[in-house]
Amino acid sequence: METPLHPASGLRKARWTDQDLDAMYWDRCQVHALAVTDDEGPPDDLSPEEFAEWDDIDPTAPSAVELHFDLDYIVGRVEHGQWRSVDFWVAPATLTFSSVWDVNGGFRSLCRRMDLDRPVMTREPGKHDSWHLRGSELELSFTAVGWGLVVRRPPVLGRRRLRMAERGGISFDRTPFG
């Protein structure tokens, strides 16, 4: 059995992939920000012929688009006594889906707190993974080639949501702590 990276919270590691999804704890993680990024396109110094070849992209090929979520990943919960008060082990994390396409869905409100339930992955033989994200103010489905979650700071015990000072502000950094 592996030694936890953060023994107090039980966090086993700071970098998770789609192979770990079933082993991860998910409990309505607060989303602080999201971003959609793409590659920077073709180099500036291409000849017209090279540019034409670069621009001839197969529409069925995976894209270079990435979908990033800056969230408070809830590592676990601690229930106290008969009154069942609850504290949470929470850490700032970056959730990234790579090579994203065929995005459907939307947001109910961008003015209210947004949280994220456990991502649901559907894997069919010979096809790329389909994802479904649902939360209090969002519902998205899409196809992606890769997935990962990086915990950026050690978990802290307390409220379900971290304050900006506790989490180091908004970040899509993919460098794990530890």
GROMACS .gro file of C-alpha atoms in nm:
model
  178
    1MET     CA    1   0.000   0.000   0.000
    2GLU     CA    2   0.136   0.340  -0.095
    3THR     CA    3   0.203   0.610   0.164
    4PRO     CA    4  -0.030   0.909   0.129
    5LEU     CA    5   0.127   1.231   0.002
    6HIS     CA    6  -0.069   1.421   0.268
    7PRO     CA    7  -0.134   1.172   0.552
    8ALA     CA    8  -0.368   1.393   0.758
    9SER     CA    9  -0.620   1.422   0.472
   10GLY     CA   10  -0.548   1.084   0.311
   11LEU     CA   11  -0.455   1.246  -0.023
   12ARG     CA   12  -0.252   0.977  -0.201
   13LYS     CA   13  -0.105   1.189  -0.479
   14ALA     CA   14  -0.113   1.535  -0.634
   15ARG     CA   15  -0.142   1.431  -1.001
   16TRP     CA   16  -0.444   1.226  -1.115
   17THR     CA   17  -0.536   1.091  -1.460
   18ASP     CA   18  -0.838   0.919  -1.615
   19GLN     CA   19  -0.697   0.591  -1.482
   20ASP     CA   20  -0.766   0.723  -1.129
   21LEU     CA   21  -1.118   0.859  -1.175
   22ASP     CA   22  -1.294   0.575  -0.993
   23ALA     CA   23  -1.055   0.598  -0.697
   24MET     CA   24  -1.104   0.973  -0.651
   25TYR     CA   25  -1.337   1.137  -0.402
   26TRP     CA   26  -1.577   1.396  -0.554
   27ASP     CA   27  -1.817   1.612  -0.356
   28ARG     CA   28  -1.948   1.922  -0.534
   29CYS     CA   29  -1.616   2.098  -0.593
   30GLN     CA   30  -1.636   2.478  -0.611
   31VAL     CA   31  -1.536   2.610  -0.956
   32HIS     CA   32  -1.357   2.945  -0.936
   33ALA     CA   33  -1.273   2.989  -1.304
   34LEU     CA   34  -1.267   2.807  -1.635
   35ALA     CA   35  -1.074   2.862  -1.953
   36VAL     CA   36  -1.069   2.729  -2.306
   37THR     CA   37  -0.729   2.738  -2.472
   38ASP     CA   38  -0.600   2.637  -2.814
   39ASP     CA   39  -0.263   2.602  -2.975
   40GLU     CA   40  -0.117   2.917  -3.126
   41GLY     CA   41  -0.177   2.807  -3.485
   42PRO     CA   42   0.081   2.777  -3.760
   43PRO     CA   43   0.423   2.939  -3.736
   44ASP     CA   44   0.453   3.287  -3.887
   45ASP     CA   45   0.734   3.197  -4.128
   46LEU     CA   46   0.550   2.936  -4.343
   47SER     CA   47   0.553   2.960  -4.720
   48PRO     CA   48   0.209   2.979  -4.892
   49GLU     CA   49   0.237   2.608  -4.982
   50GLU     CA   50   0.330   2.509  -4.627
   51PHE     CA   51   0.045   2.720  -4.489
   52ALA     CA   52  -0.207   2.554  -4.725
   53GLU     CA   53  -0.092   2.211  -4.606
   54TRP     CA   54  -0.105   2.321  -4.240
   55ASP     CA   55  -0.456   2.459  -4.289
   56ASP     CA   56  -0.583   2.132  -4.444
   57ILE     CA   57  -0.704   1.984  -4.115
   58ASP     CA   58  -0.909   1.667  -4.092
   59PRO     CA   59  -1.235   1.775  -3.919
   60THR     CA   60  -1.266   1.434  -3.752
   61ALA     CA   61  -0.919   1.460  -3.595
   62PRO     CA   62  -0.887   1.557  -3.228
   63SER     CA   63  -0.846   1.929  -3.169
   64ALA     CA   64  -0.576   2.117  -2.981
   65VAL     CA   65  -0.842   2.278  -2.761
   66GLU     CA   66  -0.805   2.231  -2.386
   67LEU     CA   67  -1.073   2.293  -2.124
   68HIS     CA   68  -0.941   2.401  -1.781
   69PHE     CA   69  -1.120   2.436  -1.448
   70ASP     CA   70  -0.970   2.608  -1.144
   71LEU     CA   71  -1.150   2.444  -0.855
   72ASP     CA   72  -1.142   2.359  -0.487
   73TYR     CA   73  -1.094   1.983  -0.496
   74ILE     CA   74  -1.253   1.820  -0.193
   75VAL     CA   75  -1.015   1.548  -0.083
   76GLY     CA   76  -1.247   1.417   0.189
   77ARG     CA   77  -1.489   1.503   0.464
   78VAL     CA   78  -1.473   1.466   0.841
   79GLU     CA   79  -1.795   1.428   1.042
   80HIS     CA   80  -1.789   1.533   1.408
   81GLY     CA   81  -2.005   1.385   1.685
   82GLN     CA   82  -2.376   1.344   1.721
   83TRP     CA   83  -2.462   1.686   1.575
   84ARG     CA   84  -2.299   1.570   1.252
   85SER     CA   85  -2.110   1.889   1.189
   86VAL     CA   86  -1.882   1.844   0.891
   87ASP     CA   87  -1.541   1.979   0.793
   88PHE     CA   88  -1.376   1.922   0.457
   89TRP     CA   89  -1.019   1.862   0.342
   90VAL     CA   90  -0.996   2.104   0.047
   91ALA     CA   91  -0.711   2.194  -0.191
   92PRO     CA   92  -0.684   2.422  -0.495
   93ALA     CA   93  -0.657   2.215  -0.812
   94THR     CA   94  -0.652   2.241  -1.190
   95LEU     CA   95  -0.874   2.003  -1.387
   96THR     CA   96  -0.777   1.984  -1.757
   97PHE     CA   97  -0.934   1.803  -2.050
   98SER     CA   98  -0.709   1.779  -2.357
   99SER     CA   99  -0.799   1.764  -2.726
  100VAL     CA  100  -1.160   1.867  -2.666
  101TRP     CA  101  -1.426   1.881  -2.938
  102ASP     CA  102  -1.798   1.836  -2.993
  103VAL     CA  103  -1.888   2.048  -2.689
  104ASN     CA  104  -2.258   2.074  -2.601
  105GLY     CA  105  -2.442   2.225  -2.307
  106GLY     CA  106  -2.409   2.547  -2.120
  107PHE     CA  107  -2.436   2.747  -1.803
  108ARG     CA  108  -2.753   2.833  -1.615
  109SER     CA  109  -2.599   3.142  -1.458
  110LEU     CA  110  -2.256   3.297  -1.450
  111CYS     CA  111  -2.356   3.520  -1.157
  112ARG     CA  112  -2.392   3.242  -0.900
  113ARG     CA  113  -2.143   3.003  -0.742
  114MET     CA  114  -2.066   2.713  -0.969
  115ASP     CA  115  -1.978   2.368  -0.842
  116LEU     CA  116  -1.888   2.046  -1.015
  117ASP     CA  117  -2.002   1.692  -0.937
  118ARG     CA  118  -1.802   1.382  -1.028
  119PRO     CA  119  -1.713   1.389  -1.401
  120VAL     CA  120  -1.875   1.099  -1.587
  121MET     CA  121  -1.666   0.931  -1.855
  122THR     CA  122  -1.806   0.695  -2.118
  123ARG     CA  123  -1.548   0.481  -2.294
  124GLU     CA  124  -1.644   0.288  -2.605
  125PRO     CA  125  -1.392   0.057  -2.775
  126GLY     CA  126  -1.227   0.223  -3.074
  127LYS     CA  127  -1.359   0.570  -2.985
  128HIS     CA  128  -1.238   0.863  -2.780
  129ASP     CA  129  -1.374   0.924  -2.431
  130SER     CA  130  -1.704   1.108  -2.395
  131TRP     CA  131  -1.743   1.326  -2.087
  132HIS     CA  132  -2.042   1.468  -1.906
  133LEU     CA  133  -1.995   1.742  -1.647
  134ARG     CA  134  -2.280   1.849  -1.425
  135GLY     CA  135  -2.298   2.096  -1.141
  136SER     CA  136  -2.524   2.351  -0.978
  137GLU     CA  137  -2.493   2.601  -1.264
  138LEU     CA  138  -2.343   2.404  -1.552
  139GLU     CA  139  -2.399   2.103  -1.771
  140LEU     CA  140  -2.148   2.016  -2.045
  141SER     CA  141  -2.085   1.711  -2.260
  142PHE     CA  142  -1.789   1.674  -2.496
  143THR     CA  143  -1.528   1.439  -2.636
  144ALA     CA  144  -1.168   1.454  -2.514
  145VAL     CA  145  -0.849   1.255  -2.561
  146GLY     CA  146  -0.692   1.323  -2.222
  147TRP     CA  147  -0.785   1.424  -1.870
  148GLY     CA  148  -0.599   1.518  -1.555
  149LEU     CA  149  -0.631   1.686  -1.219
  150VAL     CA  150  -0.336   1.848  -1.043
  151VAL     CA  151  -0.355   1.945  -0.676
  152ARG     CA  152  -0.154   2.268  -0.651
  153ARG     CA  153  -0.132   2.313  -0.272
  154PRO     CA  154  -0.168   2.086   0.032
  155PRO     CA  155  -0.526   2.036   0.155
  156VAL     CA  156  -0.657   2.239   0.448
  157LEU     CA  157  -0.928   2.133   0.690
  158GLY     CA  158  -1.227   2.363   0.721
  159ARG     CA  159  -1.503   2.499   0.501
  160ARG     CA  160  -1.610   2.347   0.170
  161ARG     CA  161  -1.474   2.648  -0.021
  162LEU     CA  162  -1.135   2.813   0.009
  163ARG     CA  163  -1.087   3.189   0.022
  164MET     CA  164  -0.871   3.343  -0.250
  165ALA     CA  165  -0.582   3.402  -0.009
  166GLU     CA  166  -0.588   3.035   0.098
  167ARG     CA  167  -0.578   2.909  -0.259
  168GLY     CA  168  -0.330   3.159  -0.407
  169GLY     CA  169  -0.587   3.332  -0.631
  170ILE     CA  170  -0.709   3.206  -0.968
  171SER     CA  171  -0.469   2.969  -1.145
  172PHE     CA  172  -0.460   2.709  -1.419
  173ASP     CA  173  -0.109   2.600  -1.327
  174ARG     CA  174  -0.046   2.227  -1.372
  175THR     CA  175   0.242   2.199  -1.129
  176PRO     CA  176   0.157   1.969  -0.837
  177PHE     CA  177   0.268   2.045  -0.482
  178GLY     CA  178   0.508   1.812  -0.307
   0.00000   0.00000   0.00000
